[in-house]
mmCIF file of C-alpha atoms and ligand atoms in Angstrom:
data_model
loop_
_atom_site.group_PDB
_atom_site.id
_atom_site.type_symbol
_atom_site.label_atom_id
_atom_site.label_comp_id
_atom_site.label_asym_id
_atom_site.label_seq_id
_atom_site.Cartn_x
_atom_site.Cartn_y
_atom_site.Cartn_z
ATOM 1 C CA MET M 1 -59.273 -93.186 40.849
ATOM 2 C CA LYS M 2 -58.879 -89.426 41.216
ATOM 3 C CA LYS M 3 -57.878 -87.732 37.975
ATOM 4 C CA ILE M 4 -54.805 -85.550 37.917
ATOM 5 C CA PRO M 5 -55.004 -83.076 35.007
ATOM 6 C CA TYR M 6 -52.062 -81.026 33.688
ATOM 7 C CA GLY M 7 -53.636 -77.900 35.140
ATOM 8 C CA ARG M 8 -56.828 -76.829 36.848
ATOM 9 C CA GLN M 9 -58.515 -73.906 38.554
ATOM 10 C CA ASN M 10 -58.801 -73.521 42.298
ATOM 11 C CA ILE M 11 -62.133 -72.075 43.465
ATOM 12 C CA THR M 12 -62.504 -71.326 47.193
ATOM 13 C CA GLU M 13 -65.470 -70.361 49.376
ATOM 14 C CA GLU M 14 -64.134 -66.781 49.342
ATOM 15 C CA ASP M 15 -64.296 -66.799 45.536
ATOM 16 C CA ILE M 16 -67.895 -68.012 45.642
ATOM 17 C CA ASP M 17 -68.821 -65.353 48.224
ATOM 18 C CA ALA M 18 -67.203 -62.652 46.089
ATOM 19 C CA VAL M 19 -69.206 -63.713 43.024
ATOM 20 C CA SER M 20 -72.473 -63.942 44.989
ATOM 21 C CA LYS M 21 -71.912 -60.443 46.297
ATOM 22 C CA ALA M 22 -71.331 -59.154 42.761
ATOM 23 C CA LEU M 23 -74.497 -60.899 41.550
ATOM 24 C CA LYS M 24 -76.535 -59.122 44.221
ATOM 25 C CA ALA M 25 -75.023 -55.704 43.425
ATOM 26 C CA ASP M 26 -76.434 -53.076 41.052
ATOM 27 C CA PHE M 27 -74.315 -53.937 38.043
ATOM 28 C CA LEU M 28 -73.840 -57.301 36.387
ATOM 29 C CA THR M 29 -71.608 -55.709 33.781
ATOM 30 C CA GLN M 30 -69.996 -52.290 33.220
ATOM 31 C CA GLY M 31 -69.996 -51.656 36.969
ATOM 32 C CA PRO M 32 -67.332 -50.598 39.460
ATOM 33 C CA THR M 33 -65.842 -54.074 39.995
ATOM 34 C CA ILE M 34 -64.170 -53.960 36.583
ATOM 35 C CA LEU M 35 -62.121 -50.882 37.468
ATOM 36 C CA GLU M 36 -61.231 -52.389 40.830
ATOM 37 C CA PHE M 37 -59.971 -55.556 39.126
ATOM 38 C CA GLU M 38 -58.042 -53.506 36.561
ATOM 39 C CA ASN M 39 -56.380 -51.424 39.283
ATOM 40 C CA SER M 40 -55.454 -54.460 41.381
ATOM 41 C CA PHE M 41 -54.105 -56.293 38.360
ATOM 42 C CA ALA M 42 -52.071 -53.307 37.152
ATOM 43 C CA LYS M 43 -50.575 -53.075 40.624
ATOM 44 C CA TYR M 44 -49.824 -56.805 40.719
ATOM 45 C CA VAL M 45 -47.763 -56.722 37.514
ATOM 46 C CA GLY M 46 -46.427 -53.212 38.094
ATOM 47 C CA ALA M 47 -47.991 -51.550 35.026
ATOM 48 C CA LYS M 48 -49.666 -48.123 34.897
ATOM 49 C CA TYR M 49 -52.841 -49.130 33.092
ATOM 50 C CA ALA M 50 -54.929 -52.276 32.694
ATOM 51 C CA VAL M 51 -57.980 -52.965 30.526
ATOM 52 C CA ALA M 52 -60.132 -55.998 31.345
ATOM 53 C CA VAL M 53 -61.651 -57.825 28.388
ATOM 54 C CA SER M 54 -63.744 -60.916 27.690
ATOM 55 C CA ASN M 55 -60.812 -63.264 27.026
ATOM 56 C CA GLY M 56 -57.130 -63.360 26.111
ATOM 57 C CA THR M 57 -57.885 -63.602 22.404
ATOM 58 C CA ALA M 58 -59.943 -60.406 22.542
ATOM 59 C CA ALA M 59 -57.014 -58.818 24.395
ATOM 60 C CA LEU M 60 -54.702 -59.765 21.521
ATOM 61 C CA HIS M 61 -57.193 -58.494 18.947
ATOM 62 C CA ILE M 62 -57.585 -55.021 20.451
ATOM 63 C CA CYS M 63 -53.820 -54.809 20.926
ATOM 64 C CA ALA M 64 -53.239 -55.481 17.243
ATOM 65 C CA LEU M 65 -55.964 -52.953 16.341
ATOM 66 C CA SER M 66 -54.595 -50.286 18.672
ATOM 67 C CA LEU M 67 -51.179 -50.683 17.033
ATOM 68 C CA ASP M 68 -52.891 -50.291 13.677
ATOM 69 C CA VAL M 69 -51.995 -53.646 12.130
ATOM 70 C CA LYS M 70 -53.176 -53.480 8.517
ATOM 71 C CA PRO M 71 -53.379 -55.772 5.509
ATOM 72 C CA GLY M 72 -49.928 -56.403 4.122
ATOM 73 C CA GLN M 73 -48.050 -55.645 7.342
ATOM 74 C CA LYS M 74 -45.762 -58.335 8.697
ATOM 75 C CA VAL M 75 -45.567 -59.337 12.343
ATOM 76 C CA ILE M 76 -43.110 -61.811 13.844
ATOM 77 C CA THR M 77 -44.078 -64.374 16.480
ATOM 78 C CA THR M 78 -43.232 -67.826 17.812
ATOM 79 C CA PRO M 79 -44.880 -71.055 16.642
ATOM 80 C CA ILE M 80 -44.693 -72.567 20.160
ATOM 81 C CA THR M 81 -47.729 -70.915 21.689
ATOM 82 C CA PHE M 82 -51.494 -71.121 21.619
ATOM 83 C CA VAL M 83 -52.705 -70.311 18.101
ATOM 84 C CA ALA M 84 -54.454 -67.129 19.266
ATOM 85 C CA THR M 85 -51.079 -65.360 19.532
ATOM 86 C CA ALA M 86 -50.624 -65.406 15.771
ATOM 87 C CA ASN M 87 -54.299 -65.185 14.858
ATOM 88 C CA CYS M 88 -54.704 -61.618 16.130
ATOM 89 C CA VAL M 89 -52.495 -60.464 13.259
ATOM 90 C CA ARG M 90 -54.717 -62.297 10.772
ATOM 91 C CA TYR M 91 -57.875 -60.709 12.265
ATOM 92 C CA CYS M 92 -56.449 -57.392 11.074
ATOM 93 C CA GLY M 93 -55.385 -58.766 7.704
ATOM 94 C CA GLY M 94 -51.681 -58.711 8.594
ATOM 95 C CA GLU M 95 -49.171 -61.381 7.671
ATOM 96 C CA VAL M 96 -47.755 -63.688 10.348
ATOM 97 C CA VAL M 97 -44.063 -64.514 10.047
ATOM 98 C CA PHE M 98 -43.028 -67.274 12.418
ATOM 99 C CA ALA M 99 -39.459 -67.329 13.683
ATOM 100 C CA ASP M 100 -37.901 -70.352 15.342
ATOM 101 C CA ILE M 101 -37.504 -70.967 19.088
ATOM 102 C CA ASP M 102 -34.321 -71.191 21.108
ATOM 103 C CA PRO M 103 -34.061 -74.880 22.077
ATOM 104 C CA GLU M 104 -32.475 -73.862 25.398
ATOM 105 C CA THR M 105 -35.513 -71.861 26.580
ATOM 106 C CA TYR M 106 -38.311 -72.726 24.101
ATOM 107 C CA LEU M 107 -38.828 -68.962 23.699
ATOM 108 C CA LEU M 108 -38.818 -66.976 20.455
ATOM 109 C CA ASP M 109 -35.131 -66.865 19.443
ATOM 110 C CA ILE M 110 -34.044 -63.246 19.223
ATOM 111 C CA ARG M 111 -31.184 -64.226 16.876
ATOM 112 C CA GLU M 112 -33.721 -65.644 14.414
ATOM 113 C CA VAL M 113 -35.810 -62.486 14.680
ATOM 114 C CA ARG M 114 -32.746 -60.350 13.969
ATOM 115 C CA LYS M 115 -31.922 -62.484 10.938
ATOM 116 C CA LEU M 116 -35.389 -61.885 9.515
ATOM 117 C CA LEU M 117 -35.227 -58.146 10.167
ATOM 118 C CA GLU M 118 -31.792 -57.780 8.622
ATOM 119 C CA ALA M 119 -32.786 -59.756 5.531
ATOM 120 C CA SER M 120 -35.468 -57.236 4.486
ATOM 121 C CA PRO M 121 -35.584 -53.483 3.953
ATOM 122 C CA LYS M 122 -36.536 -51.481 7.050
ATOM 123 C CA GLY M 123 -40.297 -51.037 7.274
ATOM 124 C CA THR M 124 -41.026 -54.582 6.091
ATOM 125 C CA TYR M 125 -42.027 -55.653 9.603
ATOM 126 C CA SER M 126 -44.200 -53.679 11.985
ATOM 127 C CA GLY M 127 -44.091 -55.613 15.245
ATOM 128 C CA ILE M 128 -43.060 -58.609 17.332
ATOM 129 C CA ILE M 129 -45.196 -60.761 19.614
ATOM 130 C CA PRO M 130 -42.930 -62.740 21.969
ATOM 131 C CA VAL M 131 -44.537 -65.183 24.409
ATOM 132 C CA ASP M 132 -43.447 -65.877 27.995
ATOM 133 C CA PHE M 133 -43.929 -69.531 27.179
ATOM 134 C CA ALA M 134 -44.728 -71.909 30.071
ATOM 135 C CA GLY M 135 -44.194 -68.950 32.446
ATOM 136 C CA LEU M 136 -40.568 -68.217 31.599
ATOM 137 C CA SER M 137 -40.084 -64.523 30.900
ATOM 138 C CA VAL M 138 -38.677 -63.365 27.608
ATOM 139 C CA ASP M 139 -35.655 -61.025 27.937
ATOM 140 C CA MET M 140 -37.868 -58.103 27.020
ATOM 141 C CA GLU M 141 -35.036 -55.587 27.353
ATOM 142 C CA ALA M 142 -33.136 -57.291 24.529
ATOM 143 C CA PHE M 143 -36.286 -57.416 22.404
ATOM 144 C CA ARG M 144 -36.883 -53.699 23.073
ATOM 145 C CA HIS M 145 -33.408 -52.805 21.806
ATOM 146 C CA LEU M 146 -33.953 -54.849 18.673
ATOM 147 C CA ALA M 147 -37.450 -53.431 18.155
ATOM 148 C CA ASP M 148 -36.172 -49.856 18.515
ATOM 149 C CA GLU M 149 -33.412 -50.513 16.028
ATOM 150 C CA PHE M 150 -36.007 -51.483 13.424
ATOM 151 C CA GLY M 151 -38.884 -49.235 14.523
ATOM 152 C CA LEU M 152 -41.179 -52.024 15.701
ATOM 153 C CA TRP M 153 -43.762 -52.338 18.458
ATOM 154 C CA ILE M 154 -43.932 -55.260 20.905
ATOM 155 C CA ILE M 155 -46.966 -57.080 22.273
ATOM 156 C CA GLU M 156 -45.904 -59.388 25.105
ATOM 157 C CA ASP M 157 -48.134 -62.457 25.296
ATOM 158 C CA ALA M 158 -47.848 -63.015 29.047
ATOM 159 C CA CYS M 159 -50.795 -65.423 29.387
ATOM 160 C CA HIS M 160 -48.520 -67.983 31.040
ATOM 161 C CA ALA M 161 -46.652 -65.585 33.223
ATOM 162 C CA PRO M 162 -48.524 -63.304 35.630
ATOM 163 C CA GLY M 163 -46.095 -63.178 38.556
ATOM 164 C CA GLY M 164 -43.085 -64.106 36.423
ATOM 165 C CA TYR M 165 -40.110 -61.810 35.904
ATOM 166 C CA PHE M 166 -36.650 -61.486 34.414
ATOM 167 C CA THR M 167 -33.704 -59.471 35.680
ATOM 168 C CA ASP M 168 -32.587 -56.715 33.314
ATOM 169 C CA SER M 169 -29.068 -55.406 32.635
ATOM 170 C CA LYS M 170 -29.329 -52.980 35.563
ATOM 171 C CA GLY M 171 -30.135 -55.851 37.925
ATOM 172 C CA ILE M 172 -33.779 -54.781 38.246
ATOM 173 C CA LYS M 173 -36.514 -57.409 38.411
ATOM 174 C CA GLN M 174 -38.932 -56.727 35.575
ATOM 175 C CA ASN M 175 -42.336 -58.335 35.993
ATOM 176 C CA CYS M 176 -43.965 -59.871 32.964
ATOM 177 C CA GLY M 177 -46.465 -57.385 31.592
ATOM 178 C CA ASN M 178 -45.162 -54.361 33.546
ATOM 179 C CA GLY M 179 -44.967 -52.275 30.382
ATOM 180 C CA VAL M 180 -41.375 -51.145 30.891
ATOM 181 C CA TYR M 181 -40.027 -52.713 27.692
ATOM 182 C CA ALA M 182 -43.063 -53.993 25.773
ATOM 183 C CA ASP M 183 -45.687 -51.578 24.439
ATOM 184 C CA LEU M 184 -48.573 -53.810 25.457
ATOM 185 C CA ALA M 185 -48.941 -57.109 27.316
ATOM 186 C CA ILE M 186 -51.862 -59.499 27.411
ATOM 187 C CA PHE M 187 -53.139 -62.065 29.916
ATOM 188 C CA SER M 188 -55.878 -64.711 29.943
ATOM 189 C CA PHE M 189 -58.138 -65.776 32.800
ATOM 190 C CA HIS M 190 -59.169 -69.094 31.288
ATOM 191 C CA PRO M 191 -59.547 -71.709 34.071
ATOM 192 C CA VAL M 192 -56.250 -73.377 33.290
ATOM 193 C CA LYS M 193 -54.266 -70.126 33.681
ATOM 194 C CA HIS M 194 -53.012 -68.685 36.983
ATOM 195 C CA ILE M 195 -56.072 -66.525 37.646
ATOM 196 C CA ALA M 196 -59.458 -67.908 36.623
ATOM 197 C CA CYS M 197 -62.533 -65.868 35.657
ATOM 198 C CA GLY M 198 -64.186 -68.618 33.573
ATOM 199 C CA GLU M 199 -63.378 -66.526 30.533
ATOM 200 C CA GLY M 200 -61.489 -63.288 30.795
ATOM 201 C CA GLY M 201 -58.448 -61.348 29.718
ATOM 202 C CA MET M 202 -56.408 -58.234 30.443
ATOM 203 C CA VAL M 203 -54.196 -55.831 28.556
ATOM 204 C CA THR M 204 -51.545 -53.884 30.471
ATOM 205 C CA THR M 205 -49.535 -50.893 29.270
ATOM 206 C CA ASN M 206 -47.715 -47.779 30.455
ATOM 207 C CA ASP M 207 -48.840 -45.776 27.404
ATOM 208 C CA LEU M 208 -51.777 -43.451 28.074
ATOM 209 C CA GLY M 209 -52.649 -43.078 24.379
ATOM 210 C CA LEU M 210 -52.811 -46.834 23.840
ATOM 211 C CA TYR M 211 -54.782 -47.237 27.066
ATOM 212 C CA LYS M 212 -57.493 -44.837 25.858
ATOM 213 C CA GLN M 213 -57.573 -46.518 22.488
ATOM 214 C CA LEU M 214 -57.989 -49.967 24.114
ATOM 215 C CA LEU M 215 -60.895 -48.705 26.225
ATOM 216 C CA ARG M 216 -62.696 -47.527 23.082
ATOM 217 C CA LEU M 217 -61.989 -50.708 21.124
ATOM 218 C CA ARG M 218 -63.305 -52.845 23.991
ATOM 219 C CA SER M 219 -66.680 -51.169 23.791
ATOM 220 C CA HIS M 220 -67.819 -50.579 20.181
ATOM 221 C CA GLY M 221 -65.395 -47.727 19.534
ATOM 222 C CA ILE M 222 -67.643 -45.544 21.692
ATOM 223 C CA THR M 223 -66.257 -42.617 23.630
ATOM 224 C CA LYS M 224 -67.936 -40.510 26.292
ATOM 225 C CA GLY M 225 -66.258 -37.268 27.370
ATOM 226 C CA ASP M 226 -66.654 -33.639 26.240
ATOM 227 C CA ASP M 227 -63.026 -33.172 25.289
ATOM 228 C CA SER M 228 -62.981 -35.938 22.677
ATOM 229 C CA TYR M 229 -66.196 -35.298 20.709
ATOM 230 C CA THR M 230 -66.017 -34.258 17.090
ATOM 231 C CA ASN M 231 -69.687 -33.493 16.338
ATOM 232 C CA SER M 232 -70.879 -29.981 17.224
ATOM 233 C CA PHE M 233 -72.854 -28.901 20.346
ATOM 234 C CA ASP M 234 -75.723 -27.950 18.083
ATOM 235 C CA PHE M 235 -75.856 -31.337 16.408
ATOM 236 C CA ALA M 236 -75.698 -33.122 19.777
ATOM 237 C CA ASN M 237 -78.592 -31.076 21.169
ATOM 238 C CA SER M 238 -80.515 -31.189 17.850
ATOM 239 C CA GLU M 239 -81.127 -27.465 18.047
ATOM 240 C CA ALA M 240 -78.993 -24.395 17.567
ATOM 241 C CA GLY M 241 -77.454 -22.122 20.176
ATOM 242 C CA HIS M 242 -75.851 -24.556 22.614
ATOM 243 C CA ASP M 243 -72.430 -24.413 24.203
ATOM 244 C CA SER M 244 -72.299 -27.846 25.849
ATOM 245 C CA TYR M 245 -73.132 -31.504 25.136
ATOM 246 C CA PRO M 246 -76.289 -33.012 26.694
ATOM 247 C CA GLY M 247 -76.089 -35.773 29.321
ATOM 248 C CA TRP M 248 -77.070 -38.593 26.975
ATOM 249 C CA TYR M 249 -74.469 -37.779 24.388
ATOM 250 C CA MET M 250 -71.722 -40.179 23.277
ATOM 251 C CA GLU M 251 -69.909 -40.835 20.030
ATOM 252 C CA MET M 252 -68.854 -43.919 18.133
ATOM 253 C CA GLN M 253 -65.671 -42.698 16.502
ATOM 254 C CA GLN M 254 -64.205 -45.923 15.201
ATOM 255 C CA LEU M 255 -65.179 -49.551 14.662
ATOM 256 C CA GLY M 256 -64.893 -51.372 17.985
ATOM 257 C CA PHE M 257 -66.262 -54.553 19.539
ATOM 258 C CA ASN M 258 -68.075 -55.797 22.606
ATOM 259 C CA TYR M 259 -65.139 -57.387 24.406
ATOM 260 C CA ARG M 260 -66.254 -56.469 27.918
ATOM 261 C CA LEU M 261 -65.785 -58.589 31.017
ATOM 262 C CA THR M 262 -68.750 -58.847 33.417
ATOM 263 C CA ASP M 263 -68.649 -57.528 36.978
ATOM 264 C CA PHE M 264 -69.170 -60.957 38.517
ATOM 265 C CA GLN M 265 -66.216 -62.327 36.540
ATOM 266 C CA ALA M 266 -64.150 -59.364 37.726
ATOM 267 C CA ALA M 267 -65.203 -60.137 41.316
ATOM 268 C CA LEU M 268 -63.888 -63.674 40.855
ATOM 269 C CA GLY M 269 -60.719 -62.257 39.321
ATOM 270 C CA ILE M 270 -60.097 -59.945 42.294
ATOM 271 C CA SER M 271 -60.580 -62.804 44.730
ATOM 272 C CA GLN M 272 -58.289 -65.087 42.706
ATOM 273 C CA LEU M 273 -55.682 -62.352 42.357
ATOM 274 C CA SER M 274 -55.445 -62.043 46.140
ATOM 275 C CA ARG M 275 -54.065 -65.619 46.193
ATOM 276 C CA ALA M 276 -51.904 -65.339 43.097
ATOM 277 C CA ASN M 277 -48.658 -64.857 44.994
ATOM 278 C CA ASN M 278 -49.224 -68.000 47.025
ATOM 279 C CA GLY M 279 -50.048 -69.850 43.827
ATOM 280 C CA ILE M 280 -46.719 -68.855 42.307
ATOM 281 C CA ILE M 281 -44.834 -69.935 45.412
ATOM 282 C CA ARG M 282 -46.569 -73.315 45.281
ATOM 283 C CA ARG M 283 -45.869 -73.706 41.539
ATOM 284 C CA ARG M 284 -42.177 -72.961 42.075
ATOM 285 C CA TYR M 285 -42.045 -75.452 44.906
ATOM 286 C CA LEU M 286 -43.674 -78.171 42.761
ATOM 287 C CA ALA M 287 -41.207 -77.386 39.976
ATOM 288 C CA SER M 288 -38.238 -77.755 42.320
ATOM 289 C CA VAL M 289 -39.551 -81.137 43.516
ATOM 290 C CA TYR M 290 -39.952 -82.319 39.912
ATOM 291 C CA GLU M 291 -36.491 -81.094 39.020
ATOM 292 C CA SER M 292 -34.759 -82.959 41.800
ATOM 293 C CA ALA M 293 -36.835 -86.105 41.199
ATOM 294 C CA PHE M 294 -35.987 -86.092 37.486
ATOM 295 C CA LYS M 295 -32.220 -85.689 37.840
ATOM 296 C CA LEU M 296 -31.665 -89.348 36.979
ATOM 297 C CA MET M 297 -34.384 -89.694 34.380
ATOM 298 C CA PRO M 298 -33.838 -89.623 30.625
ATOM 299 C CA PHE M 299 -35.430 -86.188 30.204
ATOM 300 C CA ILE M 300 -34.320 -82.886 28.847
ATOM 301 C CA LEU M 301 -35.363 -80.096 31.220
ATOM 302 C CA SER M 302 -34.340 -77.049 29.211
ATOM 303 C CA GLN M 303 -36.146 -74.525 31.361
ATOM 304 C CA SER M 304 -34.551 -75.655 34.624
ATOM 305 C CA GLY M 305 -32.341 -73.237 36.487
ATOM 306 C CA PHE M 306 -34.884 -70.406 36.120
ATOM 307 C CA ILE M 307 -36.962 -71.295 39.172
ATOM 308 C CA ASN M 308 -36.930 -67.783 40.668
ATOM 309 C CA GLY M 309 -38.533 -65.749 37.905
ATOM 310 C CA HIS M 310 -40.465 -68.611 36.301
ATOM 311 C CA ALA M 311 -44.240 -68.483 36.762
ATOM 312 C CA TYR M 312 -44.629 -72.203 35.938
ATOM 313 C CA HIS M 313 -47.896 -72.208 34.078
ATOM 314 C CA LEU M 314 -46.482 -75.412 32.605
ATOM 315 C CA PHE M 315 -43.795 -77.841 33.658
ATOM 316 C CA VAL M 316 -42.386 -79.147 30.380
ATOM 317 C CA ILE M 317 -40.123 -82.146 29.858
ATOM 318 C CA GLU M 318 -38.681 -83.447 26.621
ATOM 319 C CA VAL M 319 -38.719 -87.228 26.486
ATOM 320 C CA LYS M 320 -37.899 -89.737 23.742
ATOM 321 C CA ASN M 321 -40.883 -92.081 24.164
ATOM 322 C CA ARG M 322 -43.360 -89.263 24.632
ATOM 323 C CA LEU M 323 -46.415 -91.089 23.284
ATOM 324 C CA GLY M 324 -45.624 -94.135 25.436
ATOM 325 C CA LEU M 325 -45.316 -92.071 28.595
ATOM 326 C CA TYR M 326 -48.421 -90.023 27.762
ATOM 327 C CA GLU M 327 -50.551 -93.169 27.269
ATOM 328 C CA TYR M 328 -49.086 -94.933 30.318
ATOM 329 C CA LEU M 329 -49.909 -91.975 32.559
ATOM 330 C CA ARG M 330 -53.425 -91.675 31.120
ATOM 331 C CA THR M 331 -54.285 -95.254 32.081
ATOM 332 C CA ARG M 332 -53.292 -94.259 35.616
ATOM 333 C CA GLY M 333 -55.490 -91.157 35.725
ATOM 334 C CA ILE M 334 -52.664 -88.709 35.068
ATOM 335 C CA PHE M 335 -53.426 -86.395 32.163
ATOM 336 C CA ALA M 336 -50.252 -84.870 30.826
ATOM 337 C CA GLN M 337 -50.629 -82.638 27.740
ATOM 338 C CA VAL M 338 -48.648 -81.393 24.772
ATOM 339 C CA HIS M 339 -47.944 -77.653 24.423
ATOM 340 C CA TYR M 340 -47.940 -76.938 21.612
ATOM 341 C CA ILE M 341 -48.435 -78.330 18.156
ATOM 342 C CA PRO M 342 -46.431 -75.660 16.262
ATOM 343 C CA SER M 343 -48.837 -73.017 14.952
ATOM 344 C CA HIS M 344 -47.188 -72.866 11.529
ATOM 345 C CA LEU M 345 -48.140 -76.521 10.903
ATOM 346 C CA MET M 346 -51.823 -76.009 11.633
ATOM 347 C CA PRO M 347 -53.786 -76.579 8.411
ATOM 348 C CA TYR M 348 -54.804 -72.911 8.360
ATOM 349 C CA TYR M 349 -51.180 -71.706 8.340
ATOM 350 C CA ARG M 350 -50.055 -74.488 5.957
ATOM 351 C CA GLU M 351 -52.651 -73.099 3.596
ATOM 352 C CA LEU M 352 -50.806 -69.772 3.828
ATOM 353 C CA GLY M 353 -47.570 -71.431 2.740
ATOM 354 C CA TRP M 354 -45.906 -72.744 5.891
ATOM 355 C CA LYS M 355 -44.551 -76.282 5.830
ATOM 356 C CA GLU M 356 -42.533 -78.901 7.673
ATOM 357 C CA GLY M 357 -38.882 -78.027 7.886
ATOM 358 C CA ASP M 358 -39.475 -74.265 8.077
ATOM 359 C CA LEU M 359 -38.761 -74.075 11.818
ATOM 360 C CA PRO M 360 -36.623 -77.073 12.811
ATOM 361 C CA ASN M 361 -36.192 -76.241 16.515
ATOM 362 C CA ALA M 362 -39.912 -75.806 17.093
ATOM 363 C CA GLU M 363 -40.637 -78.986 15.157
ATOM 364 C CA SER M 364 -38.140 -81.136 17.024
ATOM 365 C CA TYR M 365 -39.340 -79.672 20.333
ATOM 366 C CA TYR M 366 -42.869 -80.730 19.385
ATOM 367 C CA CYS M 367 -41.737 -84.343 18.835
ATOM 368 C CA ASN M 368 -40.724 -84.832 22.470
ATOM 369 C CA CYS M 369 -42.411 -82.231 24.675
ATOM 370 C CA LEU M 370 -44.847 -83.140 27.430
ATOM 371 C CA SER M 371 -46.409 -80.886 30.096
ATOM 372 C CA LEU M 372 -46.719 -82.609 33.472
ATOM 373 C CA PRO M 373 -49.414 -81.762 36.028
ATOM 374 C CA MET M 374 -48.707 -78.341 37.549
ATOM 375 C CA TYR M 375 -51.253 -76.332 39.544
ATOM 376 C CA PRO M 376 -51.242 -74.829 43.040
ATOM 377 C CA SER M 377 -53.926 -77.132 44.470
ATOM 378 C CA MET M 378 -51.969 -80.250 43.445
ATOM 379 C CA THR M 379 -51.115 -81.971 46.725
ATOM 380 C CA ASP M 380 -47.713 -83.355 47.672
ATOM 381 C CA ASP M 381 -49.222 -86.867 47.495
ATOM 382 C CA GLU M 382 -50.559 -86.252 44.007
ATOM 383 C CA GLN M 383 -47.182 -85.038 42.846
ATOM 384 C CA LYS M 384 -45.501 -88.012 44.493
ATOM 385 C CA LEU M 385 -47.849 -90.308 42.567
ATOM 386 C CA VAL M 386 -47.024 -88.570 39.278
ATOM 387 C CA ILE M 387 -43.296 -88.974 39.936
ATOM 388 C CA GLU M 388 -43.718 -92.631 40.991
ATOM 389 C CA GLU M 389 -45.713 -93.515 37.907
ATOM 390 C CA ILE M 390 -43.158 -91.836 35.680
ATOM 391 C CA SER M 391 -40.309 -93.790 37.260
ATOM 392 C CA ASN M 392 -42.373 -97.013 36.987
ATOM 393 C CA PHE M 393 -42.713 -96.347 33.280
ATOM 394 C CA PHE M 394 -38.941 -96.202 32.848
ATOM 395 C CA LYS M 395 -38.305 -99.379 34.908
HETATM 396 C C1 PLP D 1 -54.679 -68.987 26.779
HETATM 397 C C2 PLP D 1 -53.799 -68.275 25.863
HETATM 398 C C3 PLP D 1 -54.265 -67.316 24.946
HETATM 399 C C4 PLP D 1 -55.717 -67.042 24.712
HETATM 400 O O1 PLP D 1 -56.460 -66.754 25.833
HETATM 401 P P1 PLP D 1 -58.032 -67.035 25.863
HETATM 402 O O2 PLP D 1 -58.448 -66.381 27.143
HETATM 403 O O3 PLP D 1 -58.219 -68.513 25.886
HETATM 404 O O4 PLP D 1 -58.636 -66.404 24.677
HETATM 405 C C5 PLP D 1 -53.337 -66.638 24.179
HETATM 406 N N1 PLP D 1 -52.029 -66.891 24.277
HETATM 407 C C6 PLP D 1 -51.544 -67.823 25.119
HETATM 408 C C7 PLP D 1 -50.072 -68.053 25.182
HETATM 409 C C8 PLP D 1 -52.413 -68.552 25.924
HETATM 410 O O5 PLP D 1 -51.925 -69.505 26.733
#
């Protein structure tokens, strides 16, 4: 019996050739392929700058650092996401404040965020991290207005949504991560995401200052470039009477990390990116087939009706006998999954004071949600089988 997972990577011969070529080139890491991947990715999402990093979590971490998250600062995010979204605030000693989701979209509810902001003196919160959950874009324009009103920054967690978009009030399609409304956006290239590098991540932004800061943070806080040095020519040359810096010179000006991506991962990323559009088209097609097949089934499909801009990382249903359906499908080789156990109820966040009942919409969503298989290489026959087995379960 062939297994059908909820998501999986698609590696082609072209991908393998691209990686082999990178392995035979001069640089395994810190070479030219990184910049090429960054430029292609920036172009794909429509942002000015992109910084490739070792994974999506590292991307979140350097974003939080570049926005200067400090102990005591409060940042608002959603509990219905991978835990890394919130954790980046904790890495910097900040305080995570979860706000509830909108049950109609499963996205961070902007009304709940406003309530929090209005209930405290200005300056209490420093930023918001909305998530384009499952591939459905947040209305980033609305979040920008709110953020500006309260002087906050925005990190868009767009891990689920490369290729997704929403339409703003001027009727313009705004790609997830294009940097028009959010200060920074992050992506992951984990195998289950749209573009696979094994491990990998990307930050996109339209802000030159943040871009430079991200580049430093990615690589130990080191900078190379005459115009940014703070030590003197004489110190750098270790003798007096110089008016330039020697060739070897560099400076570590702040505490950074090694969050670099390798060149052979970037080569895989470039090759994968060239098929990303087709992948999105296929995902949207699979979603439309599910939606019509499920019209008569006892499901809630809250994210339906968004097929155009939706990037469909996940296809989520809400179903009463979720455990029953999950187990039934498993015995037939179909591995549905649950996204997500609300972050605020993870033992780590309970320890920080969060408890059941704090976020009722997220908690009731968690009771019934199930992600069905959704990936571009899923065949029509495989999808047919998934649909058949689901209808058998309800017979
Ligand atoms: C995958 C994911 C991350 C983390 O990415 P990694 O590359 O696994 O570190 C963060 N946020 C969301 C929403 C994700 O899906």
